[in-house]
XYZ file of C-alpha atoms in Angstrom:
572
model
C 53.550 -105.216 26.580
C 52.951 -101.621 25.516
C 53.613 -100.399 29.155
C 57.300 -102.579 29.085
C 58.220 -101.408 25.974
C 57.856 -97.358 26.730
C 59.674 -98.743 29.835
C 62.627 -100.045 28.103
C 62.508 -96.751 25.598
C 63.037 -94.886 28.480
C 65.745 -96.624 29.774
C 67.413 -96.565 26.321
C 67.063 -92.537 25.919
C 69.657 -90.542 27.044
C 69.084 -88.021 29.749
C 66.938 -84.880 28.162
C 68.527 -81.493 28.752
C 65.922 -78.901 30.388
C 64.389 -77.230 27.685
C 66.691 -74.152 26.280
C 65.485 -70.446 25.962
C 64.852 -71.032 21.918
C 63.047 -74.397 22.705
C 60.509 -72.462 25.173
C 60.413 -69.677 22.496
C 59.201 -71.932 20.301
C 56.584 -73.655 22.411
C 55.127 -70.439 23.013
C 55.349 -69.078 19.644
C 53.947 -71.681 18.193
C 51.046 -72.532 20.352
C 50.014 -68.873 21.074
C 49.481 -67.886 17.661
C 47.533 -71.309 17.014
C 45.389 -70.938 20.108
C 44.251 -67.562 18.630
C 43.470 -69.320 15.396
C 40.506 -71.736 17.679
C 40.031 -69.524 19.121
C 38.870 -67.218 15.716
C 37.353 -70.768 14.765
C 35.249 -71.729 17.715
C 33.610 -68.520 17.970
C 31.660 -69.520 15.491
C 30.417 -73.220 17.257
C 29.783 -71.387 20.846
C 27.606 -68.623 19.192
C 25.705 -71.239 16.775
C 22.273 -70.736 18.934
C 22.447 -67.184 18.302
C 24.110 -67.032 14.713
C 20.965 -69.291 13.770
C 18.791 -66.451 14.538
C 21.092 -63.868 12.893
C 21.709 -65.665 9.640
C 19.315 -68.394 9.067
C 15.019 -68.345 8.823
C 12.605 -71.350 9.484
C 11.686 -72.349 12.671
C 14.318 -72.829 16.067
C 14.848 -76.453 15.673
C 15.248 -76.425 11.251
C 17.794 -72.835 11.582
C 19.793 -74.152 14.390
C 20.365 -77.287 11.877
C 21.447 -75.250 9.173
C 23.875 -72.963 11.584
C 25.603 -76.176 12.454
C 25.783 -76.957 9.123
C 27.412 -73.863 8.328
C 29.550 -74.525 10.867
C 30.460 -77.958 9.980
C 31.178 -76.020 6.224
C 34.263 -74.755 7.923
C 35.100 -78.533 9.104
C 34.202 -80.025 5.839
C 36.856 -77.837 4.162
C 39.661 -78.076 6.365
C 41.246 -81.350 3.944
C 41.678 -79.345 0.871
C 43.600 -76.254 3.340
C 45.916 -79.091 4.570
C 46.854 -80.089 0.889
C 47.264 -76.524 -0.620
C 48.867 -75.604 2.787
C 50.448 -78.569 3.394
C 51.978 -78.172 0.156
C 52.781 -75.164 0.766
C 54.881 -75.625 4.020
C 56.890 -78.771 2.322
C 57.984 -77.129 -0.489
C 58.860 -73.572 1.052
C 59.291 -73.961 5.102
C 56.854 -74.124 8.109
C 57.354 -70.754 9.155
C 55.936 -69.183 5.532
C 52.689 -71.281 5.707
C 52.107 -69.680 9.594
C 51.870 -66.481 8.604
C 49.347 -66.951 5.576
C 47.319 -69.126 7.390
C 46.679 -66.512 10.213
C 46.179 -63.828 8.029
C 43.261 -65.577 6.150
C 41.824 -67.078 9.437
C 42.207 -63.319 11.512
C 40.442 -61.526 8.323
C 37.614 -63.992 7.444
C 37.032 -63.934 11.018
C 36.906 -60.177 11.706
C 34.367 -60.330 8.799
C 32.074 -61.687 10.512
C 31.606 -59.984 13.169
C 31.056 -56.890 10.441
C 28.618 -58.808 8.331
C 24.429 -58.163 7.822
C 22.152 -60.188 8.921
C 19.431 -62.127 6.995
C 17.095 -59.275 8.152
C 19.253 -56.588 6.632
C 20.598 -58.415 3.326
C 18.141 -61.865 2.686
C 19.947 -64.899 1.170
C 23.217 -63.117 0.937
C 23.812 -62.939 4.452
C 24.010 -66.997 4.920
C 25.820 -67.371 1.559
C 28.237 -64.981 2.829
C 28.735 -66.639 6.327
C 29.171 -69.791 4.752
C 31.920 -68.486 2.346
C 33.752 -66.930 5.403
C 33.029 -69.966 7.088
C 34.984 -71.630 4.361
C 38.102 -69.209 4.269
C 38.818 -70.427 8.185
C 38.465 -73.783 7.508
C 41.063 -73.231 4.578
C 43.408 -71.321 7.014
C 42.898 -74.535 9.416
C 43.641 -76.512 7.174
C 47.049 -75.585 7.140
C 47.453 -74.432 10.211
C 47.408 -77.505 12.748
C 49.843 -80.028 10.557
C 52.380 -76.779 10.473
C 52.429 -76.528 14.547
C 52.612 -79.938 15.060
C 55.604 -80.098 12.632
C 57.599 -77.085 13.802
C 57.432 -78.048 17.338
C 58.111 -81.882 16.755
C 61.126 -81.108 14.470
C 62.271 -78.851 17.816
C 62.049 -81.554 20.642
C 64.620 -83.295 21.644
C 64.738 -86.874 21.838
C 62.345 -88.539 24.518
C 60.591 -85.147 24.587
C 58.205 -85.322 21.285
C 55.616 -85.954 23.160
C 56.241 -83.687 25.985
C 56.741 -80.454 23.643
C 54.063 -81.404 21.022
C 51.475 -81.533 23.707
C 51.482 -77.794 24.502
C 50.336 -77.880 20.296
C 47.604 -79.690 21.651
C 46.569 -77.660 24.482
C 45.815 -74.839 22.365
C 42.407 -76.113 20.490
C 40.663 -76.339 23.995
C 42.106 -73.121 25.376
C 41.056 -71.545 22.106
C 37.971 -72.694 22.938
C 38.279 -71.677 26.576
C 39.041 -68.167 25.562
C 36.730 -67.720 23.100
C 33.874 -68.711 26.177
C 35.695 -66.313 28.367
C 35.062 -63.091 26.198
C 31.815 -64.192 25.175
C 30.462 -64.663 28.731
C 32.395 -61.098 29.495
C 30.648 -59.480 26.819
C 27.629 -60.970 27.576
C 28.029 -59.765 30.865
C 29.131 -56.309 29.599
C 25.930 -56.138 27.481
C 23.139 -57.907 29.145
C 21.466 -61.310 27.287
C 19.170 -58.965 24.783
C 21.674 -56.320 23.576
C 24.238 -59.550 23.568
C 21.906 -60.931 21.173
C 21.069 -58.281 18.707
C 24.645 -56.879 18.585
C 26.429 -58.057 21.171
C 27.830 -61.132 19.424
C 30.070 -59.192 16.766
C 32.194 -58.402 19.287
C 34.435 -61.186 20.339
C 34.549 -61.694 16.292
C 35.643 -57.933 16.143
C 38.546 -58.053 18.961
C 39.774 -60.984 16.933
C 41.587 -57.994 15.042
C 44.136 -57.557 17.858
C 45.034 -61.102 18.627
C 45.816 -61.147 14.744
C 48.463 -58.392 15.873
C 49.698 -60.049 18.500
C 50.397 -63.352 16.559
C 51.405 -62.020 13.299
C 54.196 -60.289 15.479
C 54.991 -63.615 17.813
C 55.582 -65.457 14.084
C 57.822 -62.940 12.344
C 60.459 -63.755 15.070
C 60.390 -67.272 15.006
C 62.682 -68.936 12.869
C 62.389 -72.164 10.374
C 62.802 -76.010 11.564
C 65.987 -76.515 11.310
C 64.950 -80.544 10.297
C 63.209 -78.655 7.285
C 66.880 -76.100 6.672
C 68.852 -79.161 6.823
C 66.523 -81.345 4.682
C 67.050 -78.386 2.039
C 70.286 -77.718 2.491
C 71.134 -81.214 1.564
C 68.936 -81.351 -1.428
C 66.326 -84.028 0.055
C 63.217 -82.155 -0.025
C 60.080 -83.617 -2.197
C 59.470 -81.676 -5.361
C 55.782 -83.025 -5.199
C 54.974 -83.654 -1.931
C 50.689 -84.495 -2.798
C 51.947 -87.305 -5.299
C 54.326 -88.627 -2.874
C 52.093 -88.851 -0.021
C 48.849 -90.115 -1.493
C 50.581 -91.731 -4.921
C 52.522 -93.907 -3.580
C 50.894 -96.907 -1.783
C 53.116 -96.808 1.000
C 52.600 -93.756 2.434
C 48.989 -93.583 1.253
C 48.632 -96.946 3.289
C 49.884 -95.233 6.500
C 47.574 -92.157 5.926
C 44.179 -94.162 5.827
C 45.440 -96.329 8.891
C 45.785 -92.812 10.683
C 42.869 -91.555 9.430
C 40.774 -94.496 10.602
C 42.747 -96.003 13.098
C 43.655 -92.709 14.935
C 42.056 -89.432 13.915
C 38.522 -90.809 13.164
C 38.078 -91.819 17.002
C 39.675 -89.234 18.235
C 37.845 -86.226 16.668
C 34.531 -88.149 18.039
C 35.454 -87.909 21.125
C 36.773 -84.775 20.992
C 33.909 -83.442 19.604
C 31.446 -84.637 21.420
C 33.467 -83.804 25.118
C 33.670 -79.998 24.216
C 31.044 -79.486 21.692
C 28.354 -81.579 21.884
C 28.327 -81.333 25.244
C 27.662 -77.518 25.381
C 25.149 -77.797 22.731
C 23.003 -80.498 24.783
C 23.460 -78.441 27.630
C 21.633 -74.918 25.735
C 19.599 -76.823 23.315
C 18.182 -80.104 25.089
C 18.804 -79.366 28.266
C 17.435 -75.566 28.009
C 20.337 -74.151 30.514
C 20.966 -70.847 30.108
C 23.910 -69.855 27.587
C 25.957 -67.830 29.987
C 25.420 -70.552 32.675
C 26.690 -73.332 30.584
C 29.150 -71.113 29.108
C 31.129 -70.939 32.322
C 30.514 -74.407 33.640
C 31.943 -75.646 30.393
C 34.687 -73.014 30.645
C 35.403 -74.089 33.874
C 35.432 -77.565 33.182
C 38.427 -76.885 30.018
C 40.169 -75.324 33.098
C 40.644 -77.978 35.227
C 41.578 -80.262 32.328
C 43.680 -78.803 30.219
C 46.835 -79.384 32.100
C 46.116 -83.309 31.194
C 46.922 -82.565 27.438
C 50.814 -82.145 28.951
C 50.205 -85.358 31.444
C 49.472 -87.626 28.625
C 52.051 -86.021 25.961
C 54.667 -86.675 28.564
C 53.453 -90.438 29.913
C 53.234 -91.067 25.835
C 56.860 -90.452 26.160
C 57.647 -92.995 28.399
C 54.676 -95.413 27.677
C 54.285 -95.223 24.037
C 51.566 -93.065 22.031
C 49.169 -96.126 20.837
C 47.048 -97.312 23.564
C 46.499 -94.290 25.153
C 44.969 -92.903 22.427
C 42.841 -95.761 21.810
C 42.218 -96.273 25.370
C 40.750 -93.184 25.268
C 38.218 -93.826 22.862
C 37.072 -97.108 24.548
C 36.148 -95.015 27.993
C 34.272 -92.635 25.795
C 32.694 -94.902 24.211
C 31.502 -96.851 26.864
C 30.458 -94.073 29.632
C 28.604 -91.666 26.834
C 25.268 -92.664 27.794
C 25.509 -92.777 31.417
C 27.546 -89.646 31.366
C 24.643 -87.956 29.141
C 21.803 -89.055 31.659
C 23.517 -87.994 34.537
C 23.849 -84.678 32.644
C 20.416 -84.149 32.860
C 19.422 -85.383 36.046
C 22.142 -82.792 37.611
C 21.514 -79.803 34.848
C 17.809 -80.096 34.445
C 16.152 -82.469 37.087
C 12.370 -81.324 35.895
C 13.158 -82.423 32.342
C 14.236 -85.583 33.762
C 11.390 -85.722 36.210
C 8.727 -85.217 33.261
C 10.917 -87.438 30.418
C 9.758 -90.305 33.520
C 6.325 -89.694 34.560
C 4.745 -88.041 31.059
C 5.819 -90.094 28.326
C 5.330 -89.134 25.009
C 4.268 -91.033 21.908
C 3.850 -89.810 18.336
C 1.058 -91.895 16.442
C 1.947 -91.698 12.299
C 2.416 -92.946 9.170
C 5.927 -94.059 9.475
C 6.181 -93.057 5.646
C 5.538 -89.374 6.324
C 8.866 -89.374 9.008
C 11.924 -88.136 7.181
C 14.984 -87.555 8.799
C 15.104 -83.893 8.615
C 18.954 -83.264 7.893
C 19.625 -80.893 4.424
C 22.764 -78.805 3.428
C 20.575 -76.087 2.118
C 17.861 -73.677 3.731
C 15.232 -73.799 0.833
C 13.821 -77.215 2.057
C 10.811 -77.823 5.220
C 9.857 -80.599 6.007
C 5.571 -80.331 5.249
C 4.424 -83.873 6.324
C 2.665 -83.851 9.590
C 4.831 -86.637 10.936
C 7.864 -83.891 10.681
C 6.146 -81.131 11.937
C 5.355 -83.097 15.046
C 8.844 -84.753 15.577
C 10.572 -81.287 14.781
C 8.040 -79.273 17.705
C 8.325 -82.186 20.160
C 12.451 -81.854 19.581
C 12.582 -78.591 19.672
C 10.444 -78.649 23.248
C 13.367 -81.297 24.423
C 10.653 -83.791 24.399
C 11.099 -87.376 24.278
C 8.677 -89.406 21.991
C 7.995 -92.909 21.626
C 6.752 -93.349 18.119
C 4.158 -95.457 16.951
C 2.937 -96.680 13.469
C -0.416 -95.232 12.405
C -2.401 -96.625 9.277
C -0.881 -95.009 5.988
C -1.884 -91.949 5.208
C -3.797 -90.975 8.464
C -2.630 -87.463 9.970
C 0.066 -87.614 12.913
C -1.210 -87.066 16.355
C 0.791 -86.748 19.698
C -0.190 -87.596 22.845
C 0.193 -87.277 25.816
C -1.171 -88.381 28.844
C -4.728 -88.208 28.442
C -4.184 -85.509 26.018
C -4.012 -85.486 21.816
C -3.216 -82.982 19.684
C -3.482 -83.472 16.060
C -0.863 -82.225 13.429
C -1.526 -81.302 10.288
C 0.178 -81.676 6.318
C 1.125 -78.286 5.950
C 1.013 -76.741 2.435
C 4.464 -74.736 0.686
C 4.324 -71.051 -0.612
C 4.570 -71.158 -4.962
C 8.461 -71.437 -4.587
C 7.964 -73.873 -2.395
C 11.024 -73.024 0.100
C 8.353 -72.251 3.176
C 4.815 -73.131 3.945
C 2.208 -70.988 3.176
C 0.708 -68.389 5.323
C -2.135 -70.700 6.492
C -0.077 -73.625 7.364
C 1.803 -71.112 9.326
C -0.814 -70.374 10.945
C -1.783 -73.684 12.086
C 1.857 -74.418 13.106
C 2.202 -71.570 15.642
C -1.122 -72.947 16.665
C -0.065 -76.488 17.484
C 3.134 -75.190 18.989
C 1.194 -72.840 21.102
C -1.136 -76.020 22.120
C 2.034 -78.469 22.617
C 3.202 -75.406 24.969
C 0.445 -76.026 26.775
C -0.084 -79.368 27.062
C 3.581 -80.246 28.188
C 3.939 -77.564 30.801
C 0.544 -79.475 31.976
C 2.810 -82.559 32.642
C 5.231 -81.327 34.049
C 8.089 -80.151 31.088
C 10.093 -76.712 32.007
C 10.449 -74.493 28.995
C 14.092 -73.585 30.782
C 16.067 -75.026 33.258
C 15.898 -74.008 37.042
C 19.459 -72.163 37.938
C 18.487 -72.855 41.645
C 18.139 -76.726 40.588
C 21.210 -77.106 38.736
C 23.938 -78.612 40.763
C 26.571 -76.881 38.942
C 29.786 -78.848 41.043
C 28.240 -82.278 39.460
C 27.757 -80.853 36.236
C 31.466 -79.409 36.420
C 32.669 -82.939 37.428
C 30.790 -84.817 34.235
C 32.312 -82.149 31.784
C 35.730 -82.594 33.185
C 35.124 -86.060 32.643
C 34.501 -85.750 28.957
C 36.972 -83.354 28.651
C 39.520 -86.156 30.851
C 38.779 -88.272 27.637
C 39.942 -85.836 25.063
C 43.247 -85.075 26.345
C 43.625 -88.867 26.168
C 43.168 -89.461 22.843
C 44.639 -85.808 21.930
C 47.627 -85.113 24.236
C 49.840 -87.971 22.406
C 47.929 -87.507 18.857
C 50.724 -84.640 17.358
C 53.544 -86.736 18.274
C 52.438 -89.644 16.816
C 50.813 -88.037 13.341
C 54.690 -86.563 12.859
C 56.394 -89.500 13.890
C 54.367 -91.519 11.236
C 55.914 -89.722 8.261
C 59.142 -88.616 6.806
C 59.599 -84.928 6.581
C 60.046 -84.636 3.158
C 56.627 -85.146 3.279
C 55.473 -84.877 6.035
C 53.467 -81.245 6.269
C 51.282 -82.925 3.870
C 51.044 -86.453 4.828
C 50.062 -85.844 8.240
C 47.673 -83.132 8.116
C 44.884 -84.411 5.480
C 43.949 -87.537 7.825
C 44.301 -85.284 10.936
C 41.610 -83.014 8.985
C 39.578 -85.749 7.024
C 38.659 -87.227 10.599
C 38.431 -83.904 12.459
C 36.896 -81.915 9.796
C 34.638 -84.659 8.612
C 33.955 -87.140 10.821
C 34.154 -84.593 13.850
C 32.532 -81.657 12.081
C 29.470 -82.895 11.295
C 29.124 -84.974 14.640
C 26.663 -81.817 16.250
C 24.282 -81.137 13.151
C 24.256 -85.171 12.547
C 23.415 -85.692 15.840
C 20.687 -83.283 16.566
C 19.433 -84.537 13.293
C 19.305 -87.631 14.701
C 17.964 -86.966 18.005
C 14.596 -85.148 16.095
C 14.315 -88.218 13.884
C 14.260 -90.761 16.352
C 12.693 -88.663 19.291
C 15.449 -89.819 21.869
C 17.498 -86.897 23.293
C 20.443 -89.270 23.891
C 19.756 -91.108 20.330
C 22.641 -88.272 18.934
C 25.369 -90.429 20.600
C 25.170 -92.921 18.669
C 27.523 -91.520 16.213
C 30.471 -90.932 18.276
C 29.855 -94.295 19.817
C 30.507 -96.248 16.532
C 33.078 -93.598 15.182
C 35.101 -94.274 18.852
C 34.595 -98.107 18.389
C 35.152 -98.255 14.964
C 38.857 -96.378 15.187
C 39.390 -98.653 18.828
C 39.306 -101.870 16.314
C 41.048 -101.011 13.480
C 44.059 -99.136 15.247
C 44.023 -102.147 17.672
C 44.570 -104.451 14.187
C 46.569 -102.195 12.017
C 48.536 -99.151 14.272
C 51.778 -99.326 14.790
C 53.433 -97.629 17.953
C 55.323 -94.962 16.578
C 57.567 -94.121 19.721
C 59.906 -97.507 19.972
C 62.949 -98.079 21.061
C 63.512 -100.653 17.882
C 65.098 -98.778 15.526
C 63.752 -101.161 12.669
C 60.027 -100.483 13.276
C 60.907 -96.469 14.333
C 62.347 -96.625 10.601
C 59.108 -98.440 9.376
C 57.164 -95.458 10.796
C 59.146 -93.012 9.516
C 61.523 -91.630 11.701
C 61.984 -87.113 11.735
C 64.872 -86.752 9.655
C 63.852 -89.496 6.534
């Protein structure tokens, strides 16, 4: 059905002129100056490993939760940028909102590559990260909905999806760039001086691409949907009411959020994040390693972002996006496995032949997941689960009598944990239950080389083409569910209101749903003891938006100009 009706869409289309000298202009205006906005944002998400070190104390597995939190901060503000931004841009033009939105993004993100470390400044330094943290989700916020607009309200007709899809490009080559300078400057610098100061650069040469794009937007010029819309008096005088007051429009903005963006910032997510943090954190591959294998893998599959803009053209937007999320969500966990049987064959090896089991009180297990830094987990139950994750070590658990002391074992081997007691503030342990921590970890060291676990993966054992082809894989899936995604959110809503309308579910799922997919996930992983337990999430999120799109989605590129009308059509 879907496939006859693009057919027939594309019969009824006029022929497309090739795209004009101000259409490219505008294709590469727009998505240059948002690909240096990811790629100011993801700096932040590829460096997470080493920020936790920088900006965060406890122990590897507790500050690497907290970075990722931080890092989700920026996601988790992104909804209230795209209604003061997309305010903004319906009520004074497109082009306006660009410029402030890279302005705040460039600075907060040249800030911190200038900022202290905990070391240096103590609590202020996280509190100031977050804050910055905050300022680019903000400029995000209002930065993605404004692209997607400008370039949709450019496109000619049967080439929305076409021209929007370069929009969508530029998250993963923001991403793609920023691993490209940080494996040069890791290069440049060697892994320890990369470490201690080494990192503040790619935040620092942020400062020129600023330049570049501040420069690309003052020539551009404004929608001329938007000019008209203005010219003839038709513009909303309060665009937030209008798009979340009135029950129509509200209705279509939670069927996007659930039925479109929730899925697809899952998958998303987990293709080009979660990915490269199983790879460095689970996996123990080296950062530069996975750095490039990942970068390599955004290579070869960014030119599908344009494949499936343009096939959304001629086969509709709808089930290729949700199509998308059903392959994801069914291949995850054989994807995942066959991750680590090509990236770290010794881990798999030992995950086999030495299992693990952790003997407690299942009333002392918490799942260790807090938005703060002032809380440890003291119990012995989390002490073990948070040194066996933190070793990439699987763990069967099993129920001990209530109040007895966890105990891990393995093999033949047990090693006995211990209730560890908090300083008078209570935000760490105490110097003796220190103590006996880097005593058990040293012992757990021991005792799982003994059977066979690597502490890091073998570079001669990685079969880096294999790993390659699983990453272009997952990244295959997120220019499904992606490539068509701009076209659609635009065509969805009228463009009175539609700055606003589209770009708080586009950020409510990708902010939300997709920024806290790595710290919930890890989080989950250390609670349950199963390295692959983390997918779970974007499992149900993918399934979950599959269903309800399925029931309640409408195709938004049709050639019935009754439902195109019921969608919202560009110039409403």
């Amino acid at each position: 059905m879907a496939r006859s009706t693009g057919a027939a869409l594309a019969r009824n289309l006029p022929p497309s002129p090739p795209i004009t000298q101000q259409e490219r202009k505008v294709i590469i205006g727009s998505s240059l100056g948002t690909v240096f906005e990811w790629y100011d944002f993801y700096l932040y998400g590829a460096l997470a490993p080493i920020i936790a070190k920088q900006f965060f104390v406890g122990d590897s597995t507790t500050s690497f939760i907290f970075a990722l939190l931080a890092f989700a901060a920026g996601f988790l503000v992104r909804p209230f940028g795209a209604l003061v931004f997309g305010r903004l841009g319906d009520l004074v033009g497109r082009k306006h909102t660009f410029l402030i939105t890279i302005f705040i993004m460039g600075g907060a993100t040249f800030l911190v590559g200038l900022l202290p470390a905990y070391s240096a400044i103590g609590i202020a330094a996280p509190i100031s990260l977050v804050i910055l943290r905050i300022l680019q989700g903000l400029a995000l916020g209002g930065e993605y909905g404004g692209a997607a607009t400008y370039v949709a309200e450019h496109a000619p007709a049967g080439k929305r999806g076409l021209f929007t899809a370069w929009i969508q490009t530029t998250a993963t080559l923001g991403l793609l760039l920023s691993l490209l300078v940080i494996l040069g400057t890791r290069l440049a610098t060697g892994e320890a001086e990369f470490a201690h100061w080494g990192w503040r650069v790619p935040f620092l040469v942020s400062v020129l691409l600023l330049g570049v794009s501040v420069w690309i937007r003052m020539s551009m010029h404004e929608s001329p949907v938007f000019e008209k819309m203005k010219a003839e008096g038709r513009g909303s005088s309060a665009p937030v009411w209008e798009a979340f007051g009135q029950w129509r429009n509200l209705r279509l903005s939670m069927i996007a959020l659930f039925g479109l963006t929730m899925g697809q910032a899952a998958v998303w997510y987990t293709g080009q994040f979660y990915a490269l943090f199983f790879m460095t954190q689970t996996l123990k591959i080296d950062g530069a390693t996975a750095n490039l294998m990942s970068a390599v893998s955004l290579a070869l599959a960014t030119p599908f972002f344009i494949v499936f803009g343009k096939l959304s053209d001629l086969y509709g937007r709808k089930w290729i996006i949700l199509s998308g999320c059903v392959l994801a969500a069914a291949s995850y966990f054989p994807l995942f496995g066959a991750l680590t049987h090509y990236g770290n064959p010794a881990l798999e090896a030992a995950l086999a032949k030495a299992p693990v089991i952790l003997i407690a009180d299942p009333a002392s297990c918490h799942f260790q997941f807090s938005p703060s830094n002032t809380i440890r987990y003291p119990s012995s139950c989390d002490i073990a689960a948070s040194l066996l994750s933190n070793a990439s070590v699987a763990y069967a658990r099993e129920d001990g009598p209530a109040g007895s002391i966890a105990v891990i074992r393995i093999g033949a081997t047990e090693l006995r944990a211990f209730n560890a007691s908090m300083t008078e503030n209570g935000v760490d342990f105490d110097l003796t239950s220190k103590l006996a921590e880097s005593q058990l970890k040293k012992a757990l060291g021991m005792a799982i080389k003994a059977a066979g676990y690597p502490s890091r993966a073998d570079d001669s054992q990685i079969h880096k083409p294999m790993v390659v082809a699983i990453l272009f894989l997952l990244v295959l899936y997120v220019t499904m569910v992606y490539g068509p995604l701009a076209a659609m959110l635009v065509e969805m809503f009228p463009a009175r209101i539609r700055y606003t309308a589209m770009s708080l579910p586009y950020h409510l799922g990708n902010g939300w749903f997709g920024g806290l997919l790595p710290t919930v996930s890890f989080a989950l992983v250390a609670y349950k003891g199963d390295i692959y337990y983390g997918l779970w999430y974007p499992i149900v999120i993918a399934l979950m938006t599959a269903v309800i799109g399925t029931l309640f989605l409408r195709e938004t590129n049709s050639p019935d100009p009754k439902q195109k009308a019921a969608n919202g059509g560009l110039e409403d």
